[in-house]
Amino acid sequence: MSIDRTESPVYRNGSQKAESITDTTPPISSATSQDLDDSYDIYKRYNDIEIESAEAKKVLRQIDWRVMPILFVTYMLQYLDKNSINFASVYGLQTGTGLKGQDYSWLGSIFYFGYLIAQYPAGYLMQRLPIAKFLSFATLAWGIILITTPACYNFAGIAVNRFMLGFVEATVNPGFVLMMSMWYTSAEQPLRLEIYYCTNGLATMVGGLLGYAVGHITTGLQRWMYVFLIFGSCSIAWAIVSLVVLPDLPSTAKFLSERGRAVAVERVAGNKQGVKNHHFKKYQAIQAAKDPKTYILFVMAVGAQVPNSALTSFTSIIVSSFGFSTLGTQYLQIPGGAVQFFALIFGGLICTYYPRNSRCITMIVANSICILGSGLLVGLPSSNKWGRLVALWLCFFQGLGFSLSLTMVSSNIAGYTKKQITGAALFTGYCVGNIIGPQTFIASQAPGYRSAYIAMLVGYSIKLSMVVTLYIYMYTSNKRRDREALGIAEDERDAVEKGMHDMTEIDNKGFRYIL
């Protein structure tokens, strides 16, 4: 599973004496062991090797075939698992668990309360512990939680179940963002992130087909129970595969030779962000709290995720409200999944072929399509069920915009403590939006749900304004650094060295944002 855009360069290492960065960070010459990257030893040991293009491509292919299949399947399973109530909702979930009024809406929100509470502890643990092992055990835990869902017979029971599921699944999104930055160059990240993120669309299609199949079960347990048992069992089995196969670090990856590990580290070192540093640094946490990008990404995530419940927990209910049959609500979700799938891949390809200045533009285009879709949901009459269905499918472009915002963390935030905290802040916004979203579906407004469609339009509009703000901020920062560098001989290797000393993108003056 190797995806190459251009010829990889020949990598040449050289040693340079680093200069002092800022008053808040020590110069490299006085750096302690805590400042050094976890892969710094192999980085320095192979300081003078030359890495040819063909060799770099070979290592990339090896990484792709080992890492990407695990991320791909795991991400698809977590999307199916967290949205299992959507597929079960048309088969008697509410009746079987005694849900009334807004109870179902609260199940969507409660999941993200668990997700929210786990964000910062999970980020800290993923920094301190072997990240692949941590993610694999999390997959095992949520599979176990999911298969216990049929034992829930009232709102209190299933609410606790959903809270715990959210608490455990909170590791996946931020963990995979960190994995992207550890294994891939900045130019390689968008397409690969979209490859695993497109499983949201694939999961919608697969879930729709499985939901359709479950609809034909006429004996045994209540049909809604089978959804949780099937999805949970798949997650448990896959967790064992992940535990065995997924590596923690390029520098310790057993599937690579010693030289291959050196090549893998050197490739990522070129991002000027290092690979991983397991030491928590207070100054980076403070810098993240003062950085405007942290708050822009937070608000962007809130805006992006308020509409999300319409495309996850409430999709079956929305399609049914348009006037389609129970089985129709399942297979008519498939085109929406297809829209999301192909939008993500196409967007990833654009950002790969034009790696420097295409990410924010792609996000703006995708978000504008979502604004069109949500506007049609608000404006079209209820009698136009096919027009409203197409409008809902257009909103599935939202996955492209949000997934590219994740590359703003993986590619544009340096310093491992700062990266995981910024990621946690983004996903805190993600949780807030997903907590708000289900509450916009007011039971008394069924089947029209006008408040929900207006909230979708507002959320997409807020997100668009934040994307534009972030672009302006990063563009002006790059131009300012270019002006400051005039007449000064900038050394690329010096900036790389600072990255391997876990310096942030603000402290490392050789760093430039990818737009």
Tab-separated table of N, CA and C in Angstrom, residues 62-210:
chain	number	residue	atom	x	y	z
A	62	GLN	N	7.407	-0.485	2.792
A	62	GLN	CA	7.349	-1.385	3.950
A	62	GLN	C	6.487	-0.791	5.063
A	63	ILE	N	6.652	0.501	5.295
A	63	ILE	CA	5.854	1.175	6.326
A	63	ILE	C	4.376	1.160	5.951
A	64	ASP	N	4.089	1.462	4.678
A	64	ASP	CA	2.702	1.485	4.227
A	64	ASP	C	2.012	0.144	4.448
A	65	TRP	N	2.692	-0.929	4.070
A	65	TRP	CA	2.076	-2.252	4.170
A	65	TRP	C	1.930	-2.733	5.615
A	66	ARG	N	2.751	-2.204	6.519
A	66	ARG	CA	2.644	-2.620	7.918
A	66	ARG	C	1.691	-1.716	8.716
A	67	VAL	N	1.769	-0.422	8.528
A	67	VAL	CA	1.023	0.514	9.369
A	67	VAL	C	-0.381	0.796	8.841
A	68	MET	N	-0.500	1.091	7.538
A	68	MET	CA	-1.771	1.569	7.006
A	68	MET	C	-2.921	0.560	7.096
A	69	PRO	N	-2.722	-0.738	6.836
A	69	PRO	CA	-3.860	-1.666	6.981
A	69	PRO	C	-4.430	-1.691	8.397
A	70	ILE	N	-3.552	-1.577	9.407
A	70	ILE	CA	-4.028	-1.578	10.798
A	70	ILE	C	-4.851	-0.325	11.072
A	71	LEU	N	-4.333	0.835	10.652
A	71	LEU	CA	-5.068	2.076	10.868
A	71	LEU	C	-6.403	2.049	10.115
A	72	PHE	N	-6.372	1.527	8.903
A	72	PHE	CA	-7.552	1.484	8.044
A	72	PHE	C	-8.680	0.686	8.700
A	73	VAL	N	-8.401	-0.540	9.092
A	73	VAL	CA	-9.444	-1.413	9.651
A	73	VAL	C	-9.867	-0.933	11.042
A	74	THR	N	-8.905	-0.521	11.859
A	74	THR	CA	-9.236	-0.059	13.206
A	74	THR	C	-10.153	1.150	13.153
A	75	TYR	N	-9.848	2.084	12.246
A	75	TYR	CA	-10.664	3.292	12.159
A	75	TYR	C	-12.076	2.961	11.673
A	76	MET	N	-12.180	2.038	10.728
A	76	MET	CA	-13.496	1.645	10.249
A	76	MET	C	-14.310	1.005	11.376
A	77	LEU	N	-13.664	0.163	12.173
A	77	LEU	CA	-14.368	-0.504	13.267
A	77	LEU	C	-14.833	0.492	14.331
A	78	GLN	N	-13.968	1.470	14.667
A	78	GLN	CA	-14.395	2.424	15.693
A	78	GLN	C	-15.549	3.280	15.201
A	79	TYR	N	-15.579	3.567	13.894
A	79	TYR	CA	-16.694	4.348	13.356
A	79	TYR	C	-17.985	3.527	13.387
A	80	LEU	N	-17.889	2.246	13.004
A	80	LEU	CA	-19.056	1.371	13.082
A	80	LEU	C	-19.541	1.227	14.518
A	81	ASP	N	-18.584	1.055	15.421
A	81	ASP	CA	-18.955	0.789	16.811
A	81	ASP	C	-19.644	1.980	17.464
A	82	LYS	N	-19.090	3.177	17.255
A	82	LYS	CA	-19.701	4.330	17.915
A	82	LYS	C	-21.047	4.694	17.287
A	83	ASN	N	-21.251	4.312	16.017
A	83	ASN	CA	-22.507	4.613	15.346
A	83	ASN	C	-23.437	3.404	15.283
A	84	SER	N	-23.146	2.392	16.080
A	84	SER	CA	-23.976	1.182	16.084
A	84	SER	C	-25.412	1.481	16.486
A	85	ILE	N	-25.610	2.512	17.332
A	85	ILE	CA	-26.983	2.826	17.737
A	85	ILE	C	-27.792	3.353	16.551
A	86	ASN	N	-27.101	3.955	15.580
A	86	ASN	CA	-27.806	4.427	14.384
A	86	ASN	C	-28.413	3.254	13.631
A	87	PHE	N	-27.623	2.192	13.431
A	87	PHE	CA	-28.114	1.028	12.683
A	87	PHE	C	-29.133	0.224	13.497
A	88	ALA	N	-28.983	0.271	14.838
A	88	ALA	CA	-29.910	-0.477	15.697
A	88	ALA	C	-31.216	0.276	15.938
A	89	SER	N	-31.209	1.604	15.669
A	89	SER	CA	-32.363	2.423	16.045
A	89	SER	C	-33.642	2.049	15.304
A	90	VAL	N	-33.507	1.507	14.088
A	90	VAL	CA	-34.706	1.160	13.311
A	90	VAL	C	-35.159	-0.275	13.574
A	91	TYR	N	-34.462	-0.992	14.465
A	91	TYR	CA	-34.817	-2.380	14.758
A	91	TYR	C	-35.260	-2.573	16.206
A	92	GLY	N	-35.745	-1.504	16.821
A	92	GLY	CA	-36.346	-1.651	18.143
A	92	GLY	C	-35.441	-1.320	19.301
A	93	LEU	N	-34.339	-0.605	19.077
A	93	LEU	CA	-33.447	-0.240	20.178
A	93	LEU	C	-34.185	0.573	21.233
A	94	GLN	N	-34.942	1.567	20.786
A	94	GLN	CA	-35.640	2.426	21.747
A	94	GLN	C	-36.633	1.631	22.586
A	95	THR	N	-37.374	0.749	21.950
A	95	THR	CA	-38.353	-0.067	22.682
A	95	THR	C	-37.659	-1.052	23.610
A	96	GLY	N	-36.591	-1.697	23.094
A	96	GLY	CA	-35.888	-2.709	23.873
A	96	GLY	C	-35.195	-2.166	25.101
A	97	THR	N	-34.824	-0.899	25.070
A	97	THR	CA	-34.122	-0.296	26.217
A	97	THR	C	-34.978	0.750	26.933
A	98	GLY	N	-36.239	0.849	26.555
A	98	GLY	CA	-37.160	1.746	27.254
A	98	GLY	C	-36.869	3.217	27.064
A	99	LEU	N	-36.374	3.605	25.902
A	99	LEU	CA	-36.038	5.015	25.666
A	99	LEU	C	-37.293	5.808	25.340
A	100	LYS	N	-37.339	7.044	25.870
A	100	LYS	CA	-38.474	7.918	25.632
A	100	LYS	C	-37.980	9.341	25.378
A	101	GLY	N	-38.775	10.126	24.661
A	101	GLY	CA	-38.472	11.538	24.457
A	101	GLY	C	-37.076	11.774	23.920
A	102	GLN	N	-36.290	12.548	24.682
A	102	GLN	CA	-34.934	12.921	24.256
A	102	GLN	C	-33.882	11.888	24.650
A	103	ASP	N	-34.290	10.748	25.196
A	103	ASP	CA	-33.317	9.753	25.665
A	103	ASP	C	-32.352	9.341	24.560
A	104	TYR	N	-32.866	9.081	23.369
A	104	TYR	CA	-31.994	8.642	22.263
A	104	TYR	C	-31.000	9.743	21.914
A	105	SER	N	-31.441	10.993	21.908
A	105	SER	CA	-30.532	12.109	21.646
A	105	SER	C	-29.420	12.156	22.687
A	106	TRP	N	-29.789	11.883	23.930
A	106	TRP	CA	-28.780	11.911	24.987
A	106	TRP	C	-27.752	10.793	24.850
A	107	LEU	N	-28.145	9.677	24.269
A	107	LEU	CA	-27.160	8.609	24.044
A	107	LEU	C	-26.069	9.085	23.098
A	108	GLY	N	-26.435	9.885	22.088
A	108	GLY	CA	-25.433	10.455	21.201
A	108	GLY	C	-24.523	11.410	21.932
A	109	SER	N	-25.060	12.225	22.826
A	109	SER	CA	-24.251	13.195	23.572
A	109	SER	C	-23.389	12.530	24.639
A	110	ILE	N	-23.962	11.551	25.343
A	110	ILE	CA	-23.249	10.918	26.459
A	110	ILE	C	-21.971	10.240	25.989
A	111	PHE	N	-21.999	9.657	24.805
A	111	PHE	CA	-20.783	9.065	24.236
A	111	PHE	C	-19.651	10.092	24.230
A	112	TYR	N	-19.969	11.317	23.856
A	112	TYR	CA	-18.928	12.338	23.728
A	112	TYR	C	-18.563	12.990	25.053
A	113	PHE	N	-19.395	12.825	26.090
A	113	PHE	CA	-18.955	13.210	27.430
A	113	PHE	C	-17.796	12.307	27.864
A	114	GLY	N	-17.943	11.008	27.621
A	114	GLY	CA	-16.840	10.097	27.911
A	114	GLY	C	-15.618	10.414	27.085
A	115	TYR	N	-15.820	10.702	25.816
A	115	TYR	CA	-14.743	11.063	24.888
A	115	TYR	C	-14.016	12.313	25.379
A	116	LEU	N	-14.801	13.292	25.841
A	116	LEU	CA	-14.249	14.558	26.312
A	116	LEU	C	-13.383	14.374	27.555
A	117	ILE	N	-13.895	13.665	28.528
A	117	ILE	CA	-13.179	13.485	29.792
A	117	ILE	C	-11.858	12.748	29.576
A	118	ALA	N	-11.822	11.854	28.590
A	118	ALA	CA	-10.626	11.040	28.360
A	118	ALA	C	-9.539	11.753	27.558
A	119	GLN	N	-9.847	12.898	26.925
A	119	GLN	CA	-8.921	13.495	25.972
A	119	GLN	C	-7.524	13.756	26.535
A	120	TYR	N	-7.425	14.554	27.574
A	120	TYR	CA	-6.102	14.939	28.062
A	120	TYR	C	-5.379	13.792	28.766
A	121	PRO	N	-6.074	12.969	29.583
A	121	PRO	CA	-5.385	11.790	30.124
A	121	PRO	C	-4.880	10.848	29.033
A	122	ALA	N	-5.689	10.647	27.993
A	122	ALA	CA	-5.271	9.764	26.900
A	122	ALA	C	-4.073	10.332	26.164
A	123	GLY	N	-4.075	11.641	25.917
A	123	GLY	CA	-2.938	12.267	25.249
A	123	GLY	C	-1.663	12.112	26.049
A	124	TYR	N	-1.757	12.300	27.350
A	124	TYR	CA	-0.580	12.149	28.222
A	124	TYR	C	-0.067	10.709	28.201
A	125	LEU	N	-0.993	9.748	28.297
A	125	LEU	CA	-0.593	8.341	28.317
A	125	LEU	C	0.004	7.909	26.973
A	126	MET	N	-0.529	8.439	25.867
A	126	MET	CA	0.036	8.084	24.565
A	126	MET	C	1.434	8.660	24.379
A	127	GLN	N	1.721	9.758	25.072
A	127	GLN	CA	3.082	10.298	25.036
A	127	GLN	C	4.018	9.467	25.899
A	128	ARG	N	3.554	9.040	27.050
A	128	ARG	CA	4.412	8.350	28.007
A	128	ARG	C	4.587	6.866	27.701
A	129	LEU	N	3.584	6.225	27.089
A	129	LEU	CA	3.588	4.770	26.884
A	129	LEU	C	3.811	4.423	25.419
A	130	PRO	N	4.163	3.171	25.119
A	130	PRO	CA	4.244	2.728	23.712
A	130	PRO	C	2.883	2.895	23.042
A	131	ILE	N	2.808	3.741	22.041
A	131	ILE	CA	1.518	4.191	21.510
A	131	ILE	C	0.758	3.073	20.798
A	132	ALA	N	1.460	2.193	20.075
A	132	ALA	CA	0.774	1.122	19.347
A	132	ALA	C	0.120	0.137	20.319
A	133	LYS	N	0.818	-0.217	21.383
A	133	LYS	CA	0.255	-1.138	22.380
A	133	LYS	C	-0.951	-0.499	23.056
A	134	PHE	N	-0.818	0.780	23.369
A	134	PHE	CA	-1.914	1.493	24.028
A	134	PHE	C	-3.161	1.494	23.159
A	135	LEU	N	-3.009	1.794	21.876
A	135	LEU	CA	-4.153	1.838	20.959
A	135	LEU	C	-4.772	0.457	20.763
A	136	SER	N	-3.934	-0.585	20.730
A	136	SER	CA	-4.438	-1.941	20.532
A	136	SER	C	-5.278	-2.400	21.724
A	137	PHE	N	-4.816	-2.108	22.932
A	137	PHE	CA	-5.597	-2.481	24.122
A	137	PHE	C	-6.889	-1.672	24.206
A	138	ALA	N	-6.854	-0.426	23.725
A	138	ALA	CA	-8.080	0.377	23.686
A	138	ALA	C	-9.101	-0.257	22.742
A	139	THR	N	-8.632	-0.760	21.601
A	139	THR	CA	-9.519	-1.435	20.649
A	139	THR	C	-10.163	-2.669	21.292
A	140	LEU	N	-9.360	-3.427	22.010
A	140	LEU	CA	-9.878	-4.598	22.712
A	140	LEU	C	-10.943	-4.189	23.730
A	141	ALA	N	-10.678	-3.110	24.465
A	141	ALA	CA	-11.607	-2.675	25.517
A	141	ALA	C	-12.944	-2.235	24.933
A	142	TRP	N	-12.920	-1.467	23.813
A	142	TRP	CA	-14.216	-1.016	23.305
A	142	TRP	C	-15.002	-2.153	22.654
A	143	GLY	N	-14.312	-3.171	22.139
A	143	GLY	CA	-15.022	-4.341	21.623
A	143	GLY	C	-15.769	-5.064	22.728
A	144	ILE	N	-15.109	-5.192	23.871
A	144	ILE	CA	-15.740	-5.851	25.017
A	144	ILE	C	-16.946	-5.048	25.500
A	145	ILE	N	-16.781	-3.723	25.574
A	145	ILE	CA	-17.889	-2.863	26.009
A	145	ILE	C	-19.082	-2.995	25.065
A	146	LEU	N	-18.787	-3.052	23.766
A	146	LEU	CA	-19.874	-3.071	22.786
A	146	LEU	C	-20.704	-4.352	22.872
A	147	ILE	N	-20.048	-5.488	23.056
A	147	ILE	CA	-20.824	-6.733	23.084
A	147	ILE	C	-21.648	-6.878	24.360
A	148	THR	N	-21.414	-6.009	25.346
A	148	THR	CA	-22.255	-6.026	26.548
A	148	THR	C	-23.499	-5.153	26.389
A	149	THR	N	-23.588	-4.387	25.297
A	149	THR	CA	-24.726	-3.472	25.116
A	149	THR	C	-26.076	-4.189	25.131
A	150	PRO	N	-26.222	-5.372	24.511
A	150	PRO	CA	-27.535	-6.043	24.563
A	150	PRO	C	-28.015	-6.380	25.965
A	151	ALA	N	-27.103	-6.357	26.949
A	151	ALA	CA	-27.519	-6.624	28.331
A	151	ALA	C	-28.195	-5.414	28.968
A	152	CYS	N	-28.126	-4.262	28.306
A	152	CYS	CA	-28.736	-3.046	28.848
A	152	CYS	C	-30.239	-3.059	28.562
A	153	TYR	N	-31.036	-2.840	29.589
A	153	TYR	CA	-32.482	-2.923	29.422
A	153	TYR	C	-33.195	-1.622	29.773
A	154	ASN	N	-32.429	-0.574	30.187
A	154	ASN	CA	-33.049	0.718	30.465
A	154	ASN	C	-32.086	1.848	30.087
A	155	PHE	N	-32.572	3.079	30.200
A	155	PHE	CA	-31.764	4.219	29.780
A	155	PHE	C	-30.487	4.331	30.602
A	156	ALA	N	-30.573	4.143	31.904
A	156	ALA	CA	-29.398	4.282	32.761
A	156	ALA	C	-28.293	3.303	32.339
A	157	GLY	N	-28.682	2.066	32.059
A	157	GLY	CA	-27.688	1.064	31.680
A	157	GLY	C	-27.005	1.379	30.368
A	158	ILE	N	-27.787	1.709	29.348
A	158	ILE	CA	-27.184	1.965	28.046
A	158	ILE	C	-26.443	3.308	28.042
A	159	ALA	N	-26.847	4.240	28.910
A	159	ALA	CA	-26.130	5.510	29.026
A	159	ALA	C	-24.725	5.286	29.574
A	160	VAL	N	-24.605	4.455	30.620
A	160	VAL	CA	-23.286	4.123	31.170
A	160	VAL	C	-22.444	3.400	30.123
A	161	ASN	N	-23.078	2.505	29.392
A	161	ASN	CA	-22.379	1.760	28.342
A	161	ASN	C	-21.824	2.707	27.275
A	162	ARG	N	-22.631	3.667	26.847
A	162	ARG	CA	-22.190	4.619	25.824
A	162	ARG	C	-21.092	5.541	26.363
A	163	PHE	N	-21.186	5.936	27.622
A	163	PHE	CA	-20.157	6.779	28.228
A	163	PHE	C	-18.805	6.057	28.221
A	164	MET	N	-18.815	4.791	28.641
A	164	MET	CA	-17.579	4.027	28.696
A	164	MET	C	-17.020	3.777	27.292
A	165	LEU	N	-17.913	3.555	26.322
A	165	LEU	CA	-17.464	3.360	24.946
A	165	LEU	C	-16.766	4.626	24.444
A	166	GLY	N	-17.342	5.791	24.719
A	166	GLY	CA	-16.712	7.046	24.321
A	166	GLY	C	-15.388	7.270	25.024
A	167	PHE	N	-15.316	6.919	26.302
A	167	PHE	CA	-14.087	7.094	27.079
A	167	PHE	C	-12.936	6.308	26.462
A	168	VAL	N	-13.207	5.092	26.019
A	168	VAL	CA	-12.163	4.236	25.472
A	168	VAL	C	-11.833	4.627	24.017
A	169	GLU	N	-12.852	4.929	23.224
A	169	GLU	CA	-12.615	5.272	21.820
A	169	GLU	C	-11.952	6.635	21.651
A	170	ALA	N	-11.857	7.403	22.723
A	170	ALA	CA	-11.231	8.729	22.654
A	170	ALA	C	-9.763	8.663	22.250
A	171	THR	N	-9.171	7.484	22.333
A	171	THR	CA	-7.746	7.344	22.009
A	171	THR	C	-7.486	7.328	20.503
A	172	VAL	N	-8.471	6.925	19.708
A	172	VAL	CA	-8.202	6.572	18.319
A	172	VAL	C	-7.838	7.774	17.464
A	173	ASN	N	-8.704	8.770	17.404
A	173	ASN	CA	-8.455	9.913	16.525
A	173	ASN	C	-7.154	10.641	16.855
A	174	PRO	N	-6.953	11.102	18.101
A	174	PRO	CA	-5.687	11.776	18.406
A	174	PRO	C	-4.485	10.854	18.286
A	175	GLY	N	-4.685	9.572	18.603
A	175	GLY	CA	-3.578	8.616	18.486
A	175	GLY	C	-3.124	8.433	17.057
A	176	PHE	N	-4.068	8.373	16.140
A	176	PHE	CA	-3.716	8.192	14.732
A	176	PHE	C	-3.066	9.449	14.159
A	177	VAL	N	-3.474	10.633	14.633
A	177	VAL	CA	-2.807	11.872	14.210
A	177	VAL	C	-1.337	11.841	14.626
A	178	LEU	N	-1.073	11.396	15.843
A	178	LEU	CA	0.309	11.267	16.312
A	178	LEU	C	1.065	10.221	15.493
A	179	MET	N	0.411	9.120	15.152
A	179	MET	CA	1.056	8.084	14.344
A	179	MET	C	1.444	8.618	12.969
A	180	MET	N	0.592	9.446	12.377
A	180	MET	CA	0.914	10.038	11.077
A	180	MET	C	2.206	10.837	11.147
A	181	SER	N	2.354	11.631	12.192
A	181	SER	CA	3.538	12.481	12.306
A	181	SER	C	4.798	11.681	12.635
A	182	MET	N	4.640	10.469	13.180
A	182	MET	CA	5.778	9.635	13.551
A	182	MET	C	6.313	8.802	12.402
A	183	TRP	N	5.456	8.521	11.399
A	183	TRP	CA	5.847	7.585	10.344
A	183	TRP	C	5.978	8.215	8.964
A	184	TYR	N	5.373	9.404	8.756
A	184	TYR	CA	5.304	9.949	7.406
A	184	TYR	C	5.775	11.391	7.331
A	185	THR	N	6.301	11.755	6.161
A	185	THR	CA	6.667	13.149	5.916
A	185	THR	C	5.396	13.979	5.798
A	186	SER	N	5.545	15.287	5.941
A	186	SER	CA	4.383	16.172	5.876
A	186	SER	C	3.654	16.042	4.543
A	187	ALA	N	4.404	15.886	3.448
A	187	ALA	CA	3.777	15.767	2.132
A	187	ALA	C	3.013	14.460	1.979
A	188	GLU	N	3.426	13.424	2.704
A	188	GLU	CA	2.782	12.111	2.594
A	188	GLU	C	1.545	11.972	3.472
A	189	GLN	N	1.413	12.835	4.467
A	189	GLN	CA	0.368	12.652	5.481
A	189	GLN	C	-1.070	12.816	4.979
A	190	PRO	N	-1.394	13.851	4.152
A	190	PRO	CA	-2.812	14.033	3.808
A	190	PRO	C	-3.460	12.816	3.158
A	191	LEU	N	-2.807	12.244	2.131
A	191	LEU	CA	-3.418	11.113	1.442
A	191	LEU	C	-3.555	9.915	2.362
A	192	ARG	N	-2.558	9.666	3.164
A	192	ARG	CA	-2.629	8.506	4.053
A	192	ARG	C	-3.647	8.714	5.162
A	193	LEU	N	-3.748	9.936	5.644
A	193	LEU	CA	-4.787	10.212	6.631
A	193	LEU	C	-6.168	10.027	6.008
A	194	GLU	N	-6.329	10.481	4.756
A	194	GLU	CA	-7.620	10.313	4.091
A	194	GLU	C	-7.912	8.838	3.802
A	195	ILE	N	-6.869	8.043	3.580
A	195	ILE	CA	-7.076	6.617	3.319
A	195	ILE	C	-7.713	5.931	4.528
A	196	TYR	N	-7.231	6.241	5.733
A	196	TYR	CA	-7.893	5.607	6.875
A	196	TYR	C	-9.170	6.344	7.248
A	197	TYR	N	-9.199	7.668	7.024
A	197	TYR	CA	-10.393	8.422	7.393
A	197	TYR	C	-11.563	8.123	6.456
A	198	CYS	N	-11.251	7.720	5.207
A	198	CYS	CA	-12.332	7.427	4.262
A	198	CYS	C	-13.129	6.194	4.684
A	199	THR	N	-12.627	5.461	5.658
A	199	THR	CA	-13.405	4.331	6.160
A	199	THR	C	-14.681	4.794	6.853
A	200	ASN	N	-14.766	6.111	7.200
A	200	ASN	CA	-16.047	6.636	7.674
A	200	ASN	C	-17.123	6.410	6.615
A	201	GLY	N	-16.772	6.745	5.357
A	201	GLY	CA	-17.712	6.507	4.271
A	201	GLY	C	-17.899	5.034	4.002
A	202	LEU	N	-16.794	4.287	4.027
A	202	LEU	CA	-16.880	2.848	3.798
A	202	LEU	C	-17.698	2.179	4.893
A	203	ALA	N	-17.498	2.635	6.134
A	203	ALA	CA	-18.255	2.069	7.252
A	203	ALA	C	-19.741	2.364	7.117
A	204	THR	N	-20.068	3.544	6.601
A	204	THR	CA	-21.480	3.864	6.375
A	204	THR	C	-22.089	2.895	5.376
A	205	MET	N	-21.306	2.571	4.317
A	205	MET	CA	-21.792	1.611	3.323
A	205	MET	C	-21.876	0.200	3.909
A	206	VAL	N	-20.801	-0.228	4.585
A	206	VAL	CA	-20.776	-1.564	5.182
A	206	VAL	C	-21.859	-1.691	6.252
A	207	GLY	N	-21.977	-0.647	7.092
A	207	GLY	CA	-22.988	-0.674	8.137
A	207	GLY	C	-24.396	-0.729	7.565
A	208	GLY	N	-24.612	0.007	6.466
A	208	GLY	CA	-25.915	-0.037	5.816
A	208	GLY	C	-26.239	-1.426	5.299
A	209	LEU	N	-25.226	-2.094	4.717
A	209	LEU	CA	-25.437	-3.453	4.213
A	209	LEU	C	-25.674	-4.441	5.348
A	210	LEU	N	-24.867	-4.312	6.427
A	210	LEU	CA	-25.057	-5.198	7.578
A	210	LEU	C	-26.416	-4.946	8.235
